Coordinates of C-alpha atoms and ligand atoms in Angstrom, one line a residue:
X30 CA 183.4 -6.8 21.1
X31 CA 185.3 -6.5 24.6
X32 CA 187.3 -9.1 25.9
X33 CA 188.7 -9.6 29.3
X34 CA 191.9 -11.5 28.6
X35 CA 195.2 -12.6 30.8
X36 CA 198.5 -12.7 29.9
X37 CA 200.4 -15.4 32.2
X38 CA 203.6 -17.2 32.1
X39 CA 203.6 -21.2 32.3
X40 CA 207.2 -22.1 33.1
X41 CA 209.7 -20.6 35.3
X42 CA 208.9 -16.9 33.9
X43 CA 210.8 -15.2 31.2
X44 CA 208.9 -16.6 28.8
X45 CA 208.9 -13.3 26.7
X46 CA 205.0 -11.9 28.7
X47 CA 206.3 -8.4 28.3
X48 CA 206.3 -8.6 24.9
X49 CA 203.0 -10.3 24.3
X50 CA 201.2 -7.8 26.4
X51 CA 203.0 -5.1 24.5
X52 CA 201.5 -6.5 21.1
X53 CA 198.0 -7.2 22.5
X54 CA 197.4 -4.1 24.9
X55 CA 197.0 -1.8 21.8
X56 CA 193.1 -1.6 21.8
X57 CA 192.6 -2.2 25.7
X58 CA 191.2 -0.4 28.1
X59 CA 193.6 -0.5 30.5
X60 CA 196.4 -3.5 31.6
X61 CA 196.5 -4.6 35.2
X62 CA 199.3 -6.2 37.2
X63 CA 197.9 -8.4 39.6
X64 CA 201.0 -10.5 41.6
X65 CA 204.3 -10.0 42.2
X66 CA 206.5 -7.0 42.2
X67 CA 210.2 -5.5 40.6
X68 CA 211.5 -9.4 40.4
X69 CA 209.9 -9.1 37.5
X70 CA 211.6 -7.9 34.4
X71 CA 209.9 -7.8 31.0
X72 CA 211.4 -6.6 28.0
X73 CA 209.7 -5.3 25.3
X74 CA 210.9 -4.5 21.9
X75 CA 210.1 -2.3 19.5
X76 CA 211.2 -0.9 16.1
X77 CA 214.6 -2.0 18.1
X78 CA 214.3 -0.1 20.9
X79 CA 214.5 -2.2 24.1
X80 CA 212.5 -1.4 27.2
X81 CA 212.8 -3.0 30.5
X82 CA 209.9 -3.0 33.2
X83 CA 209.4 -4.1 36.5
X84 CA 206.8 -2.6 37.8
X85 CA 205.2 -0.5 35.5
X86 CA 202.8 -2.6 32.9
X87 CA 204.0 -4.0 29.7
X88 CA 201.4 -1.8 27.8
X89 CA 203.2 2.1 28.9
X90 CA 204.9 2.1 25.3
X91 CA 201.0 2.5 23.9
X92 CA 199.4 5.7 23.6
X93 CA 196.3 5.0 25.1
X94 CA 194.8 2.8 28.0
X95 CA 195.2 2.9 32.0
X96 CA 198.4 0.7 33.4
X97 CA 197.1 -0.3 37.2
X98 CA 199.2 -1.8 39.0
X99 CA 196.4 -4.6 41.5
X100 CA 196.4 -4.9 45.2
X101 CA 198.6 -8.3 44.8
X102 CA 201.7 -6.6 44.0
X103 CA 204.5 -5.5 46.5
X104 CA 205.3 -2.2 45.9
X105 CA 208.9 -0.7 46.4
X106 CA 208.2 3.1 46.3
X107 CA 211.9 3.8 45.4
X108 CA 212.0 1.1 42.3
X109 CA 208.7 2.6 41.2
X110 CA 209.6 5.5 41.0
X111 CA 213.3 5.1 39.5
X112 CA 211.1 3.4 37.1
X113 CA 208.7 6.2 36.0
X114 CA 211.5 8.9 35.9
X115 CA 213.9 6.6 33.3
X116 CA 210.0 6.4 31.4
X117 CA 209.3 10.1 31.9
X118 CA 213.0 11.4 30.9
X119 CA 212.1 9.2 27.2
X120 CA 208.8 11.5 26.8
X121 CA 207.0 9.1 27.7
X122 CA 203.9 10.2 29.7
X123 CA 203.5 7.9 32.7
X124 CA 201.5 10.0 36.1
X125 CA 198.7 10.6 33.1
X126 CA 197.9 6.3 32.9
X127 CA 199.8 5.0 35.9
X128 CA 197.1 4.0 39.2
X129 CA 198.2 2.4 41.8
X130 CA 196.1 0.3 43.8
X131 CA 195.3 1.6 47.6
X132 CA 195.6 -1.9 49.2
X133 CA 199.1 -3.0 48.2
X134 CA 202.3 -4.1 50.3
X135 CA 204.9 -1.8 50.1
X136 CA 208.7 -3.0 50.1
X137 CA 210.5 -0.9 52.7
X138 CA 214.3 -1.7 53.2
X139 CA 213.9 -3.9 55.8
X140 CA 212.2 -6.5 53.5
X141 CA 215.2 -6.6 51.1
X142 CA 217.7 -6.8 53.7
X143 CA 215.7 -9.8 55.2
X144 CA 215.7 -11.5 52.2
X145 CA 219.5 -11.0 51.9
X146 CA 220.1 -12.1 55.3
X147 CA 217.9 -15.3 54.8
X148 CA 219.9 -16.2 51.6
X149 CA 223.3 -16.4 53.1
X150 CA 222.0 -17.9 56.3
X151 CA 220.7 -20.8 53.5
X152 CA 224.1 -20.8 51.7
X153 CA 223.7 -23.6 49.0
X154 CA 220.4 -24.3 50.1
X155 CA 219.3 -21.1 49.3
X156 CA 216.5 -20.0 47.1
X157 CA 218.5 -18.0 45.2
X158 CA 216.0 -14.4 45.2
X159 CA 216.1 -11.9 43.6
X160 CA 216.9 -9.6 46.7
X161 CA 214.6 -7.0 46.3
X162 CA 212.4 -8.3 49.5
X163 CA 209.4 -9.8 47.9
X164 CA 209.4 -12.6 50.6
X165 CA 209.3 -10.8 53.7
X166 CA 206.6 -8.0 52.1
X167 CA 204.3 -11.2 51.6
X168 CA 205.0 -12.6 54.9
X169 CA 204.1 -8.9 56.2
X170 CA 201.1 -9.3 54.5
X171 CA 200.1 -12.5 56.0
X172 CA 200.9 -11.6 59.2
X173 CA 198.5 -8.7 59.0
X174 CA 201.6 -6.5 59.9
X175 CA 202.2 -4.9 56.6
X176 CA 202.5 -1.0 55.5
X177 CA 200.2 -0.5 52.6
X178 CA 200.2 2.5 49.7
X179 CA 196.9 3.6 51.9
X180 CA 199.2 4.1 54.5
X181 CA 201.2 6.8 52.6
X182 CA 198.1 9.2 52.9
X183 CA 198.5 9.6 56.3
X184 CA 201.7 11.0 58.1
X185 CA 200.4 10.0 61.2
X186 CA 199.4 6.8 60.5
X187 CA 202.3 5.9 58.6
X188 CA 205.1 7.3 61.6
X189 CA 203.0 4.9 64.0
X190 CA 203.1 1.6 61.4
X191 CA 206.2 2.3 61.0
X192 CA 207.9 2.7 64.6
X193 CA 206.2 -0.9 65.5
X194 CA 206.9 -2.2 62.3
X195 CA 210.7 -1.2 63.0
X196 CA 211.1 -2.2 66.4
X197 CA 210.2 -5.9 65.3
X198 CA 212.7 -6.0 62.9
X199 CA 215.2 -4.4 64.4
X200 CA 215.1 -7.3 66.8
X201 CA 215.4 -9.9 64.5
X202 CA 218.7 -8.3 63.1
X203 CA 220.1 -7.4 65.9
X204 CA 219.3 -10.9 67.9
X205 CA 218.7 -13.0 65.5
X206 CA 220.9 -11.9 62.6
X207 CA 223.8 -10.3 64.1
X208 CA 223.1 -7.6 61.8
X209 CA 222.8 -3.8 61.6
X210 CA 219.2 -1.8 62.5
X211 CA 218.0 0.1 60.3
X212 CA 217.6 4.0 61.0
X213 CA 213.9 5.2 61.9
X214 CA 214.4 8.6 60.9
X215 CA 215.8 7.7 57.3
X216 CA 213.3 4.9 56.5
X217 CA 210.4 7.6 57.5
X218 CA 212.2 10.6 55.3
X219 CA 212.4 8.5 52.6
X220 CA 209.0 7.0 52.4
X221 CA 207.3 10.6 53.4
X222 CA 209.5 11.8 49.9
X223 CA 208.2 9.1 47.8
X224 CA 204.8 9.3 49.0
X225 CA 204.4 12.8 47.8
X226 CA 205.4 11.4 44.8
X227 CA 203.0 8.9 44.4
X228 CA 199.8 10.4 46.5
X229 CA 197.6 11.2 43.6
X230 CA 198.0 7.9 41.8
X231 CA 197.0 6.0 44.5
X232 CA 192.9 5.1 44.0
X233 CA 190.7 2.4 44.3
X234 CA 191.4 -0.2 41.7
X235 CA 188.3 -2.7 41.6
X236 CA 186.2 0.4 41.7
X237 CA 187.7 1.6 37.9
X238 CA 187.6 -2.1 36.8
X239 CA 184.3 -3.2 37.8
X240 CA 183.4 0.6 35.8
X241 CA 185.2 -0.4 32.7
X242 CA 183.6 -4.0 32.8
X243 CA 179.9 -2.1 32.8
X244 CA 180.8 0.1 29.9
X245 CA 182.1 -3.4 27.4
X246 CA 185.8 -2.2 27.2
X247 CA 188.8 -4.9 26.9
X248 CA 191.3 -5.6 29.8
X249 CA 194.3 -7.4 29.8
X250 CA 195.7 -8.7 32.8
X251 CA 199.7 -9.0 32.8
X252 CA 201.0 -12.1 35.2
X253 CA 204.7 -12.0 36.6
X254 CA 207.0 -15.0 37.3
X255 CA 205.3 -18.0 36.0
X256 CA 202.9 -21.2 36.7
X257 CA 205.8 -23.3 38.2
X258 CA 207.4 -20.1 40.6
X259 CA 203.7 -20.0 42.3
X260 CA 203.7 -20.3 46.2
X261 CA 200.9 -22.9 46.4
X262 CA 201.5 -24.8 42.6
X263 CA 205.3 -23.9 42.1
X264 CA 208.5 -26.0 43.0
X265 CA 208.0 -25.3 46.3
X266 CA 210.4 -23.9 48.6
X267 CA 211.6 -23.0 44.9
X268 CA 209.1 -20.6 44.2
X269 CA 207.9 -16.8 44.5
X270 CA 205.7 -15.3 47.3
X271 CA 202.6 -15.4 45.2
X272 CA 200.3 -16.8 43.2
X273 CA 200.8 -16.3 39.8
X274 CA 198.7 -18.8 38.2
X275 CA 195.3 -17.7 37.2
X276 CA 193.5 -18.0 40.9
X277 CA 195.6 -14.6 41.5
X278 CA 194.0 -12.8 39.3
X279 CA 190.5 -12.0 41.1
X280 CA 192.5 -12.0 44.5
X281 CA 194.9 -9.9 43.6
X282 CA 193.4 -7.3 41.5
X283 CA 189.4 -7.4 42.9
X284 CA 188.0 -8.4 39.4
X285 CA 185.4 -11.0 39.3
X286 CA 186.6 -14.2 38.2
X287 CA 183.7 -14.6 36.0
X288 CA 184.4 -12.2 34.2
X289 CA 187.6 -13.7 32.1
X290 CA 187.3 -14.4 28.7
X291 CA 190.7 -15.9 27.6
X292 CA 193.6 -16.6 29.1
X293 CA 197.1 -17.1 27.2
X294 CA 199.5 -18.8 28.2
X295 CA 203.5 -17.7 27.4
X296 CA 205.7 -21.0 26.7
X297 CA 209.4 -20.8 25.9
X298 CA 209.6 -23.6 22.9
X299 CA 212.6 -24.5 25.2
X300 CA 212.7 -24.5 29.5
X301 CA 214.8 -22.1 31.3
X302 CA 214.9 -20.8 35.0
X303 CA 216.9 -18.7 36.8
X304 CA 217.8 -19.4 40.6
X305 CA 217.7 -22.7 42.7
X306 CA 215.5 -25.8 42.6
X307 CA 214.5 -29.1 40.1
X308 CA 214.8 -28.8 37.1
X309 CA 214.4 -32.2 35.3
X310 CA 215.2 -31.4 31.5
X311 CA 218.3 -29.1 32.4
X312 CA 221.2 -29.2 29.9
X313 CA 224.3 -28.6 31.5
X314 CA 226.3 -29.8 28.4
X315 CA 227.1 -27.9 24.8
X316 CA 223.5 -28.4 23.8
X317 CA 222.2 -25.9 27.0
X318 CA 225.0 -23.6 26.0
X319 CA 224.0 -23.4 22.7
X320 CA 220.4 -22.5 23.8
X321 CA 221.6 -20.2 26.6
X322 CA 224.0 -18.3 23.9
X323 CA 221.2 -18.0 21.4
X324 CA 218.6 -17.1 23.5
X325 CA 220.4 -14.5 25.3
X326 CA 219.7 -16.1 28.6
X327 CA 220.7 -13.3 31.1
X328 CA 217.9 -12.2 33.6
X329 CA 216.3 -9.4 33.3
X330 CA 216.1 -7.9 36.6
X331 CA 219.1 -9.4 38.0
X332 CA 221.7 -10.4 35.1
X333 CA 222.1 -14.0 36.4
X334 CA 222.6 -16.1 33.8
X335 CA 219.8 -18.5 33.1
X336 CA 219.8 -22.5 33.1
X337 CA 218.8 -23.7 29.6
X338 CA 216.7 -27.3 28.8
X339 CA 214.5 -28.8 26.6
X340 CA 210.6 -28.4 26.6
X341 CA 208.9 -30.3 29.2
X342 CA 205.8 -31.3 28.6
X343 CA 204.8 -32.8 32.0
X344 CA 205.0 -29.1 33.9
X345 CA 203.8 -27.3 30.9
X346 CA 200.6 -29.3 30.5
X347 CA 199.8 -29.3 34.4
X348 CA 200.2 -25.2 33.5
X349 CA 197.6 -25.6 31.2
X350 CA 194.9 -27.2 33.8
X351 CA 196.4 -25.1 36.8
X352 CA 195.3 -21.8 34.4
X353 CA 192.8 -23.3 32.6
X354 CA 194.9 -21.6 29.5
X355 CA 192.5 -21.1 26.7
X356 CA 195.5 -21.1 24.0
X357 CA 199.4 -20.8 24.2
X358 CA 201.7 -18.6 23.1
X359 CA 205.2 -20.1 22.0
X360 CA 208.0 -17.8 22.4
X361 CA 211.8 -18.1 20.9
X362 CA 210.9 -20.4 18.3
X363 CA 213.8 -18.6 16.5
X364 CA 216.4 -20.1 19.0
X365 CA 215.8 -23.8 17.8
X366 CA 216.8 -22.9 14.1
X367 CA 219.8 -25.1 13.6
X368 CA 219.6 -28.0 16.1
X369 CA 219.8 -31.5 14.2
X370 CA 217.3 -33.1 16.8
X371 CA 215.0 -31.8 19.2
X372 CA 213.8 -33.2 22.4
X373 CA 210.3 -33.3 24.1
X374 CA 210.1 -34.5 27.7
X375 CA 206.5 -36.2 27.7
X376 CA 206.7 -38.2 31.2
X377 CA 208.9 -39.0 33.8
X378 CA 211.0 -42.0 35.1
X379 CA 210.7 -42.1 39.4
X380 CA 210.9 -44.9 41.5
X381 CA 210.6 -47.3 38.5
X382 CA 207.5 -45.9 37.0
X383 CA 206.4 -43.9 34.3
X384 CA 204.6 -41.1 35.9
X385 CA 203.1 -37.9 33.7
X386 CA 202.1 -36.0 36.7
X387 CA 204.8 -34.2 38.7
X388 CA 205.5 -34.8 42.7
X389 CA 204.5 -32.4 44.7
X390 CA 207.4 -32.0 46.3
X391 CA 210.7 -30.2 45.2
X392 CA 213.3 -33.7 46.5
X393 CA 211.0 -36.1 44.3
X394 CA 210.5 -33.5 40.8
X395 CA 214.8 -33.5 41.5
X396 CA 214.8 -37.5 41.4
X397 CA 212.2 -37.6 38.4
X398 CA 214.6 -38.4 34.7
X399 CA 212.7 -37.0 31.9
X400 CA 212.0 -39.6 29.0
X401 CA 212.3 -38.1 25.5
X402 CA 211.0 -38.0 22.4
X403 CA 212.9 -36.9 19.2
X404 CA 212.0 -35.0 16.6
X405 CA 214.0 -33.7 13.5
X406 CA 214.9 -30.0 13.7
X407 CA 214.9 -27.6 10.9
X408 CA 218.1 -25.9 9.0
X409 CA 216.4 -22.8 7.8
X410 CA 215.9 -19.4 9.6
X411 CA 212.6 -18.4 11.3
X412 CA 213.7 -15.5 12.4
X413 CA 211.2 -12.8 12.0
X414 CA 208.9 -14.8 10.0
X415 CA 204.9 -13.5 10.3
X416 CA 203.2 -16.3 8.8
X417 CA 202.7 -19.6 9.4
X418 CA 202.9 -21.0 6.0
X419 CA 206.6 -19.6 5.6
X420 CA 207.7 -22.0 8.8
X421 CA 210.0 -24.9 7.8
X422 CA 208.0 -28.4 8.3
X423 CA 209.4 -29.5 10.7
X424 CA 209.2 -26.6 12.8
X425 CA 205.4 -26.5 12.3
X426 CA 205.6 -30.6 13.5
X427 CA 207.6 -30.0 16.8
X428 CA 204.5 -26.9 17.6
X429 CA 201.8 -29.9 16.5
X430 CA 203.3 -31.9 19.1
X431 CA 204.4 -29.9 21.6
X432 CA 200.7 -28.3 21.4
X433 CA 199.0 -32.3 21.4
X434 CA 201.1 -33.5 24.8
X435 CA 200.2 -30.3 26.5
X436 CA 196.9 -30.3 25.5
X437 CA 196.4 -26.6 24.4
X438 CA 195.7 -25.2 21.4
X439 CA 198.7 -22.6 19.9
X440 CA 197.3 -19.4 19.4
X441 CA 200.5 -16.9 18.7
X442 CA 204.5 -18.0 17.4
X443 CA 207.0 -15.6 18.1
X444 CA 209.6 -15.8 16.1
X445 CA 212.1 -12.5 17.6
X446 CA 211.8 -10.1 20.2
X447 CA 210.3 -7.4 18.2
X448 CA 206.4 -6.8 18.6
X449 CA 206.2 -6.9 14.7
X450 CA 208.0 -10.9 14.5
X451 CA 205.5 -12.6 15.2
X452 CA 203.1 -15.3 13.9
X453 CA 199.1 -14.4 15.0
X454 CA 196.8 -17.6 14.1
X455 CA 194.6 -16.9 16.3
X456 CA 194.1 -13.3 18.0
X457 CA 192.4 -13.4 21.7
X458 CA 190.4 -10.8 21.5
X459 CA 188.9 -12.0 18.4
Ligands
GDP524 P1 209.2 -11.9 30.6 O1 209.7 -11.8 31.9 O2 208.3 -13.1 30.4 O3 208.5 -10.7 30.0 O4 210.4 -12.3 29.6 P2 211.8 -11.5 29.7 O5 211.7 -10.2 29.0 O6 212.5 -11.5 31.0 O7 212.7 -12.5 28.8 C1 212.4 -12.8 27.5 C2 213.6 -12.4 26.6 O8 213.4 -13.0 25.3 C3 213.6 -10.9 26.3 O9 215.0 -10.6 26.1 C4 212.9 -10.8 25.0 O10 213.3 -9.6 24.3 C5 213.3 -12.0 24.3 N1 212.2 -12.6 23.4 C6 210.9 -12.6 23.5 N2 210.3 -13.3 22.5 C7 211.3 -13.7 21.7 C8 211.4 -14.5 20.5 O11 210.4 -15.0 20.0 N3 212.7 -14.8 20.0 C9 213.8 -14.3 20.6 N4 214.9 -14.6 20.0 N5 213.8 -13.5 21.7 C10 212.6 -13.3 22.3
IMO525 P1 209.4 -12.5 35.3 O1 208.1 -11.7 35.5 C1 212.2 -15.6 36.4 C2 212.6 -16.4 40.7 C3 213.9 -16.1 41.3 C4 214.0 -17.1 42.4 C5 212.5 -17.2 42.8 C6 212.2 -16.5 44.1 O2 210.4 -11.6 34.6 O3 209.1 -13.7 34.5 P2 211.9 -13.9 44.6 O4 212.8 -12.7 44.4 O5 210.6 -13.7 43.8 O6 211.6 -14.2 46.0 O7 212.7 -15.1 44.0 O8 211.8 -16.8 41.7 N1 212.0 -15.3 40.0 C7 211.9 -15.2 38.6 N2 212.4 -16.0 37.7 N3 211.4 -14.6 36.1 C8 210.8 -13.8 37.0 O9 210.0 -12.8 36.7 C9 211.1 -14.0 38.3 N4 210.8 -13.5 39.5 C10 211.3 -14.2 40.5 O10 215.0 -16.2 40.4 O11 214.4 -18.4 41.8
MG526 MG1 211.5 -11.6 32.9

């Protein structure tokens, strides 16, 4: 039977979405990106080869099935394309499964240069970005002032955008910023180059998925970032330029939301985030280290290392009603093995009361002090395991809990970064 079937983080991103879409895209019809852009880095792994994407969806290591990348992704032509050469050069065909939706944002220079700009003018407020402009292309968006992929089809079109496009923010750096402008001439070469490059992939995407619904074939739809990055339900100003819970989904790939069948959600069986902002179960002591050493908690996109704490149950179970998350997924199960005692954060001290609903805002999630509960950990190695029955009891008690305060049901375990460890109790396509 099809399913229709979404893929989404529920932390702070990096909770290990590349590889899940890798391991359930085999039988799909195609895998769709809906949100966000090349701040995104997911790593897949497999018979120990690592691959890193961005933009390109987590389901190009497959043999079959279309990878679209939605009309709710910013596009940088340059990254994309830097992308599907280092794909390409591996013999790995990519122009044959790649379409690119004909209403998204692209990234030009002057997006990431804003975004640069913006961070230093912040200094230790800052957001701490990724650089690579996804603010300002949303804002351009917004605005109703953004260059889309359409755009590329037409010289003419494109020079005009372009030249008005330019002249506003080439104000803004020179008045505003004290800055540099940025050349016409070479932002126009450049963009002409990469969209001869990228012409014939561009199509209309709601058109081939409202097709592929009609005929009963599965589609997976990959998120980026995660539940508490998103621009409305996020730790906001601490947050992305999108929405990456599951509302983004119809809006930014032109899919019915009626249509959905399941939707996952990826949980770290720890918390970590990269960049600024609350974070109420951060470990900054030998404990964090530990986690940040054994999980290998460098970014993907931008090498920055990560900050490490324990799960936190408040955020993770408002993920669970934001998405509506039909089961979980808990990643790096693995990177417990060893700890004498485990914490769960299951509410929050603030202002004196006990409170299992976050603040809205980011100054009152930073005063909230998480209250713990403590559970044995486990001695022995889960590493790699595949079943369930071979997981230490203790391990399988922290899940039952963990999976009881959010109130989800735990669908997947992984276990390792390889598609193969992993734990399957319940398959969503099933
Ligand atoms: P994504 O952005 O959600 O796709 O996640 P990233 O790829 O940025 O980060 C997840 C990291 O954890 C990657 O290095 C993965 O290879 C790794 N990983 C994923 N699942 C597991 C797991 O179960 N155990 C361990 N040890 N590593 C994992
Ligand atoms: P994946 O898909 C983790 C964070 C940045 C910063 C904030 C805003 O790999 O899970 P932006 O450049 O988007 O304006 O930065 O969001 N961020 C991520 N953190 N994983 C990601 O993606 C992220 N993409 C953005 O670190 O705090
Ligand atoms: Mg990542």
């Amino acid at each position: 039977m099809s399913k229709n079937i979404a893929v989404l983080g529920s932390q702070w991103g990096d909770e290990g979405k590349g590889k899940i879409v890798d391991l359930l895209s085999e039988k799909v019809a195609a895998v769709v990106r809906f949100q966000g852009g090349h701040n995104a880095g997911h790593t897949l792994v497999v018979n120990g080869e690592v691959t890193k994407l961005h933009l390109i969806p987590s389901s190009i290591l497959r043999k079959e099935g279309l990878c679209l990348i939605g009309n709710g992704v910013v596009v940088s032509a340059a990254a994309l394309i830097t992308e599907m050469n280092e794909l390409i050069t591996r013999g790995i065909p990519v122009r044959e499964r790649l379409k690119i939706s004909n209403a998204c944002v692209l990234i030009l220079p002057y997006h990431a240069a804003l975004d640069k700009y913006r961070e230093i003018a912040k200094g230790k407020q800052a957001i701490g970005t990724t650089g690579r402009g996804i603010g300002p292309a949303y804002e351009d968006k917004i605005a109703r002032r953004a260059i889309r992929t359409c755009d590329l089809l037409s010289e003419e079109r494109l020079t005009l955008k372009l030249k008005e496009v330019l002249t506003y923010y080439n104000f803004l750096f020179e008045k505003f910023y004290q800055a540099e402008p940025l050349s016409f001439d070479t932002i126009l070469a450049e963009t002409l180059e990469h969209a001869k490059i990228l012409r014939d992939l561009i199509t209309d995407i709601p058109a081939i998925l409202y097709e592929l619904k009609q005929k009963h074939q599965s589609i997976l739809f990959e998120g980026a970032q995660g539940t508490l990055l998103d621009v409305d339900h996020g730790t906001y100003p601490f947050v992305t330029s999108s929405n990456t819970t599951a509302g983004g989904i119809a809006t930014g790939s032109g899919f019915g939301p009626r249509y959905l069948d399941y939707i996952l959600g990826i949980t770290k069986a720890y918390t970590t985030r990269v960049g600024g902002g609350p974070f109420p179960t951060e470990l900054n002591d030998r404990t964090g280290e530990y986690l940040s050493q054994k999980g290998c908690e460098v970014g993907t996109t931008t090498g920055r290392k990560r900050r490490c704490g324990w799960f936190d149950a408040v955020l993770v179970k408002r993920a669970v009603e934001l998405n509506s998350l039909s089961g979980l997924c808990i990643t790096k199960l693995d990177v417990l093995d060893g700890l004498e005692t485990l914490k769960i954060c299951s509410a929050y001290h603030f202002h004196n009361q006990l409170i299992t609903i976050p603040p809205c805002n980011a100054e009152d999630l930073a005063l909230c002090q998480p209250v713990y509960e403590e559970l044995p950990g486990w001695k022995t190695s889960t590493f790699g395991l595949k079943h369930y029955k071979q997981l230490p009891e203790n391990a399988k008690k922290y899940l039952a809990r963990l999976s009881q305060l959010v109130g989800a049901p735990i669908a997947i375990i992984s276990t390792g970064p390889d598609r193969e460890e992993t734990i399957i109790l319940n398959n969503p396509f099933d």
